[in-house]
Amino acid sequence: MIENTLILRCAGILLIIIGLVLVANPELLSNKPIPNDTFHAIERRIWWGLLIGFGSLLLFHHQLQPWMTTIAATSASLVFGLLVARLIGIMLDGSVAKQWLYVVIEVILLVPLVWWYLRTQS
């Protein structure tokens, strides 16, 4: 059991590192030109945040049952990954009001998901 946990944590760390690298430089795997619009320049980074989310899930959550806890952990981790990617995009590409609105929405989603996870974990 300890070996499985260690493998999952190592895989999680690897996914987080890959996600951070691809969020910082999405052109490593994409040959699409960088959009001139700041909003779309940030959006091209967002989906790599799912790797960060899956990595954080593997890093901190190592069970399938009970299902509600796993669903809560997965949801919270994925929203967290998207939020991290969006904040990195804002930092690297510049600030746009609509992106900050999305940050607020993601934080509003993340708070009850983390609460749900902590509530179902006990």
Tab-separated table of N, CA, C and O in Angstrom, residues 7-77:
chain	number	residue	atom	x	y	z
A	7	ILE	N	4.075	5.735	-5.553
A	7	ILE	CA	3.985	5.799	-7.023
A	7	ILE	C	2.975	6.864	-7.446
A	7	ILE	O	3.243	7.655	-8.356
A	8	LEU	N	1.822	6.904	-6.786
A	8	LEU	CA	0.810	7.904	-7.116
A	8	LEU	C	1.323	9.316	-6.843
A	8	LEU	O	1.096	10.233	-7.640
A	9	ARG	N	2.010	9.501	-5.739
A	9	ARG	CA	2.553	10.826	-5.426
A	9	ARG	C	3.625	11.246	-6.429
A	9	ARG	O	3.664	12.397	-6.849
A	10	CYS	N	4.487	10.320	-6.809
A	10	CYS	CA	5.508	10.641	-7.819
A	10	CYS	C	4.863	10.981	-9.157
A	10	CYS	O	5.286	11.933	-9.834
A	11	ALA	N	3.838	10.230	-9.542
A	11	ALA	CA	3.113	10.529	-10.780
A	11	ALA	C	2.438	11.897	-10.674
A	11	ALA	O	2.422	12.670	-11.644
A	12	GLY	N	1.893	12.208	-9.510
A	12	GLY	CA	1.269	13.508	-9.292
A	12	GLY	C	2.258	14.641	-9.427
A	12	GLY	O	1.986	15.654	-10.084
A	13	ILE	N	3.427	14.496	-8.816
A	13	ILE	CA	4.463	15.527	-8.922
A	13	ILE	C	4.890	15.700	-10.371
A	13	ILE	O	5.050	16.826	-10.863
A	14	LEU	N	5.060	14.591	-11.084
A	14	LEU	CA	5.448	14.652	-12.496
A	14	LEU	C	4.384	15.373	-13.328
A	14	LEU	O	4.711	16.225	-14.168
A	15	LEU	N	3.111	15.057	-13.105
A	15	LEU	CA	2.027	15.727	-13.837
A	15	LEU	C	1.976	17.223	-13.516
A	15	LEU	O	1.750	18.045	-14.412
A	16	ILE	N	2.194	17.582	-12.259
A	16	ILE	CA	2.193	18.996	-11.887
A	16	ILE	C	3.336	19.723	-12.593
A	16	ILE	O	3.143	20.819	-13.143
A	17	ILE	N	4.520	19.124	-12.617
A	17	ILE	CA	5.669	19.756	-13.284
A	17	ILE	C	5.415	19.897	-14.771
A	17	ILE	O	5.643	20.977	-15.352
A	18	ILE	N	4.918	18.841	-15.411
A	18	ILE	CA	4.606	18.912	-16.854
A	18	ILE	C	3.538	19.968	-17.102
A	18	ILE	O	3.639	20.758	-18.042
A	19	GLY	N	2.506	19.997	-16.265
A	19	GLY	CA	1.450	20.996	-16.409
A	19	GLY	C	1.979	22.409	-16.275
A	19	GLY	O	1.632	23.292	-17.063
A	20	LEU	N	2.837	22.643	-15.284
A	20	LEU	CA	3.397	23.987	-15.099
A	20	LEU	C	4.267	24.397	-16.290
A	20	LEU	O	4.207	25.550	-16.740
A	21	VAL	N	5.056	23.466	-16.811
A	21	VAL	CA	5.895	23.771	-17.982
A	21	VAL	C	5.024	24.107	-19.188
A	21	VAL	O	5.291	25.082	-19.912
A	22	LEU	N	3.962	23.332	-19.405
A	22	LEU	CA	3.105	23.578	-20.569
A	22	LEU	C	2.232	24.815	-20.390
A	22	LEU	O	1.906	25.481	-21.376
A	23	VAL	N	1.861	25.133	-19.165
A	23	VAL	CA	1.124	26.374	-18.932
A	23	VAL	C	2.045	27.558	-19.216
A	23	VAL	O	1.649	28.535	-19.850
A	24	ALA	N	3.290	27.465	-18.777
A	24	ALA	CA	4.240	28.550	-18.987
A	24	ALA	C	4.633	28.695	-20.454
A	24	ALA	O	4.888	29.805	-20.922
A	25	ASN	N	4.658	27.572	-21.185
A	25	ASN	CA	5.063	27.618	-22.589
A	25	ASN	C	4.224	26.636	-23.408
A	25	ASN	O	4.712	25.565	-23.782
A	26	PRO	N	2.969	26.992	-23.722
A	26	PRO	CA	2.104	26.061	-24.450
A	26	PRO	C	2.576	25.780	-25.876
A	26	PRO	O	2.149	24.806	-26.484
A	27	GLU	N	3.472	26.586	-26.404
A	27	GLU	CA	3.962	26.381	-27.759
A	27	GLU	C	4.893	25.175	-27.882
A	27	GLU	O	5.262	24.795	-28.987
A	28	LEU	N	5.262	24.578	-26.758
A	28	LEU	CA	6.083	23.374	-26.819
A	28	LEU	C	5.371	22.244	-27.555
A	28	LEU	O	6.010	21.441	-28.227
A	29	LEU	N	4.050	22.172	-27.422
A	29	LEU	CA	3.277	21.116	-28.082
A	29	LEU	C	2.304	21.634	-29.131
A	29	LEU	O	1.633	20.844	-29.779
A	30	SER	N	2.224	22.921	-29.285
A	30	SER	CA	1.259	23.486	-30.230
A	30	SER	C	1.984	24.418	-31.192
A	30	SER	O	2.837	25.205	-30.788
A	31	ASN	N	1.633	24.312	-32.453
A	31	ASN	CA	2.252	25.194	-33.440
A	31	ASN	C	1.324	26.342	-33.823
A	31	ASN	O	1.569	27.033	-34.807
A	32	LYS	N	0.270	26.543	-33.051
A	32	LYS	CA	-0.643	27.650	-33.309
A	32	LYS	C	0.047	28.969	-32.961
A	32	LYS	O	0.787	29.039	-31.972
A	33	PRO	N	-0.208	29.993	-33.726
A	33	PRO	CA	0.396	31.289	-33.394
A	33	PRO	C	-0.208	31.860	-32.107
A	33	PRO	O	-1.353	31.583	-31.762
A	34	ILE	N	0.589	32.651	-31.407
A	34	ILE	CA	0.126	33.286	-30.173
A	34	ILE	C	-0.897	34.354	-30.541
A	34	ILE	O	-0.618	35.213	-31.381
A	35	PRO	N	-2.089	34.297	-29.959
A	35	PRO	CA	-3.117	35.300	-30.288
A	35	PRO	C	-2.677	36.703	-29.875
A	35	PRO	O	-1.965	36.883	-28.886
A	36	ASN	N	-3.109	37.692	-30.651
A	36	ASN	CA	-2.811	39.083	-30.326
A	36	ASN	C	-3.660	39.568	-29.165
A	36	ASN	O	-3.259	40.455	-28.427
A	37	ASP	N	-4.840	39.000	-29.024
A	37	ASP	CA	-5.774	39.359	-27.958
A	37	ASP	C	-5.297	38.755	-26.640
A	37	ASP	O	-5.046	37.549	-26.547
A	38	THR	N	-5.177	39.562	-25.606
A	38	THR	CA	-4.698	39.090	-24.304
A	38	THR	C	-5.602	38.012	-23.732
A	38	THR	O	-5.121	37.018	-23.176
A	39	PHE	N	-6.905	38.170	-23.872
A	39	PHE	CA	-7.847	37.184	-23.342
A	39	PHE	C	-7.571	35.807	-23.939
A	39	PHE	O	-7.461	34.810	-23.225
A	40	HIS	N	-7.440	35.733	-25.263
A	40	HIS	CA	-7.211	34.442	-25.919
A	40	HIS	C	-5.793	33.924	-25.690
A	40	HIS	O	-5.568	32.713	-25.689
A	41	ALA	N	-4.853	34.833	-25.491
A	41	ALA	CA	-3.493	34.398	-25.157
A	41	ALA	C	-3.478	33.674	-23.816
A	41	ALA	O	-2.782	32.668	-23.646
A	42	ILE	N	-4.267	34.164	-22.870
A	42	ILE	CA	-4.372	33.490	-21.573
A	42	ILE	C	-5.133	32.173	-21.725
A	42	ILE	O	-4.745	31.151	-21.158
A	43	GLU	N	-6.198	32.183	-22.501
A	43	GLU	CA	-7.035	30.982	-22.660
A	43	GLU	C	-6.263	29.812	-23.257
A	43	GLU	O	-6.583	28.658	-22.980
A	44	ARG	N	-5.240	30.079	-24.063
A	44	ARG	CA	-4.488	28.969	-24.663
A	44	ARG	C	-3.717	28.186	-23.611
A	44	ARG	O	-3.298	27.070	-23.839
A	45	ARG	N	-3.538	28.764	-22.447
A	45	ARG	CA	-2.806	28.113	-21.361
A	45	ARG	C	-3.707	27.300	-20.428
A	45	ARG	O	-3.230	26.393	-19.754
A	46	ILE	N	-4.982	27.637	-20.383
A	46	ILE	CA	-5.872	27.145	-19.335
A	46	ILE	C	-5.985	25.625	-19.317
A	46	ILE	O	-5.919	25.005	-18.252
A	47	TRP	N	-6.158	24.985	-20.449
A	47	TRP	CA	-6.437	23.548	-20.445
A	47	TRP	C	-5.262	22.718	-19.959
A	47	TRP	O	-5.440	21.592	-19.511
A	48	TRP	N	-4.044	23.279	-20.023
A	48	TRP	CA	-2.904	22.565	-19.447
A	48	TRP	C	-3.011	22.531	-17.937
A	48	TRP	O	-2.349	21.720	-17.283
A	49	GLY	N	-3.842	23.377	-17.371
A	49	GLY	CA	-4.084	23.359	-15.937
A	49	GLY	C	-4.746	22.070	-15.472
A	49	GLY	O	-4.668	21.722	-14.294
A	50	LEU	N	-5.389	21.362	-16.394
A	50	LEU	CA	-5.980	20.068	-16.018
A	50	LEU	C	-4.898	19.080	-15.596
A	50	LEU	O	-5.129	18.251	-14.713
A	51	LEU	N	-3.710	19.173	-16.205
A	51	LEU	CA	-2.602	18.320	-15.770
A	51	LEU	C	-2.199	18.653	-14.334
A	51	LEU	O	-1.906	17.762	-13.539
A	52	ILE	N	-2.188	19.951	-14.022
A	52	ILE	CA	-1.891	20.373	-12.653
A	52	ILE	C	-2.958	19.826	-11.704
A	52	ILE	O	-2.648	19.343	-10.613
A	53	GLY	N	-4.211	19.885	-12.125
A	53	GLY	CA	-5.305	19.374	-11.305
A	53	GLY	C	-5.214	17.876	-11.076
A	53	GLY	O	-5.353	17.400	-9.943
A	54	PHE	N	-4.969	17.110	-12.136
A	54	PHE	CA	-4.836	15.658	-11.977
A	54	PHE	C	-3.621	15.326	-11.122
A	54	PHE	O	-3.655	14.400	-10.307
A	55	GLY	N	-2.545	16.089	-11.309
A	55	GLY	CA	-1.353	15.872	-10.488
A	55	GLY	C	-1.615	16.120	-9.020
A	55	GLY	O	-1.193	15.346	-8.158
A	56	SER	N	-2.334	17.189	-8.720
A	56	SER	CA	-2.637	17.474	-7.312
A	56	SER	C	-3.589	16.420	-6.736
A	56	SER	O	-3.488	16.069	-5.561
A	57	LEU	N	-4.473	15.892	-7.559
A	57	LEU	CA	-5.346	14.805	-7.102
A	57	LEU	C	-4.518	13.586	-6.724
A	57	LEU	O	-4.701	13.005	-5.652
A	58	LEU	N	-3.590	13.198	-7.598
A	58	LEU	CA	-2.754	12.029	-7.312
A	58	LEU	C	-1.806	12.274	-6.138
A	58	LEU	O	-1.452	11.344	-5.417
A	59	LEU	N	-1.434	13.509	-5.942
A	59	LEU	CA	-0.523	13.841	-4.860
A	59	LEU	C	-1.188	13.727	-3.495
A	59	LEU	O	-0.574	13.285	-2.528
A	60	PHE	N	-2.473	14.087	-3.415
A	60	PHE	CA	-3.122	14.185	-2.108
A	60	PHE	C	-4.240	13.182	-1.853
A	60	PHE	O	-4.628	12.985	-0.711
A	61	HIS	N	-4.792	12.562	-2.882
A	61	HIS	CA	-5.946	11.670	-2.688
A	61	HIS	C	-5.617	10.313	-3.280
A	61	HIS	O	-5.360	10.192	-4.475
A	62	HIS	N	-5.657	9.270	-2.457
A	62	HIS	CA	-5.201	7.951	-2.904
A	62	HIS	C	-6.225	6.843	-2.722
A	62	HIS	O	-5.867	5.691	-2.520
A	63	GLN	N	-7.482	7.167	-2.785
A	63	GLN	CA	-8.501	6.131	-2.588
A	63	GLN	C	-9.641	6.368	-3.563
A	63	GLN	O	-9.858	7.472	-4.019
A	64	LEU	N	-10.346	5.298	-3.887
A	64	LEU	CA	-11.525	5.434	-4.744
A	64	LEU	C	-12.800	5.471	-3.917
A	64	LEU	O	-13.759	6.129	-4.281
A	65	GLN	N	-12.820	4.745	-2.836
A	65	GLN	CA	-14.023	4.670	-2.013
A	65	GLN	C	-13.820	5.469	-0.742
A	65	GLN	O	-12.721	5.435	-0.210
A	66	PRO	N	-14.724	6.164	-0.213
A	66	PRO	CA	-16.077	6.377	-0.708
A	66	PRO	C	-16.092	7.286	-1.946
A	66	PRO	O	-15.268	8.180	-2.091
A	67	TRP	N	-17.035	7.022	-2.805
A	67	TRP	CA	-17.115	7.695	-4.099
A	67	TRP	C	-17.327	9.198	-3.979
A	67	TRP	O	-16.779	9.972	-4.758
A	68	MET	N	-18.126	9.612	-3.020
A	68	MET	CA	-18.403	11.050	-2.875
A	68	MET	C	-17.125	11.822	-2.542
A	68	MET	O	-16.925	12.923	-3.037
A	69	THR	N	-16.278	11.235	-1.737
A	69	THR	CA	-15.007	11.879	-1.410
A	69	THR	C	-14.133	11.984	-2.649
A	69	THR	O	-13.507	13.019	-2.897
A	70	THR	N	-14.103	10.932	-3.449
A	70	THR	CA	-13.302	10.943	-4.676
A	70	THR	C	-13.849	11.948	-5.683
A	70	THR	O	-13.080	12.667	-6.328
A	71	ILE	N	-15.147	12.029	-5.813
A	71	ILE	CA	-15.752	13.010	-6.727
A	71	ILE	C	-15.447	14.425	-6.259
A	71	ILE	O	-15.082	15.294	-7.066
A	72	ALA	N	-15.563	14.661	-4.961
A	72	ALA	CA	-15.264	15.988	-4.414
A	72	ALA	C	-13.789	16.336	-4.621
A	72	ALA	O	-13.454	17.457	-5.009
A	73	ALA	N	-12.900	15.380	-4.360
A	73	ALA	CA	-11.466	15.619	-4.519
A	73	ALA	C	-11.111	15.881	-5.982
A	73	ALA	O	-10.331	16.789	-6.286
A	74	THR	N	-11.696	15.109	-6.884
A	74	THR	CA	-11.426	15.294	-8.309
A	74	THR	C	-11.921	16.649	-8.783
A	74	THR	O	-11.197	17.376	-9.480
A	75	SER	N	-13.119	17.006	-8.413
A	75	SER	CA	-13.677	18.298	-8.818
A	75	SER	C	-12.846	19.454	-8.284
A	75	SER	O	-12.497	20.384	-9.023
A	76	ALA	N	-12.506	19.404	-7.006
A	76	ALA	CA	-11.716	20.476	-6.399
A	76	ALA	C	-10.330	20.558	-7.035
A	76	ALA	O	-9.828	21.659	-7.316
A	77	SER	N	-9.718	19.428	-7.304
A	77	SER	CA	-8.380	19.419	-7.900
A	77	SER	C	-8.384	20.002	-9.308
A	77	SER	O	-7.489	20.773	-9.668
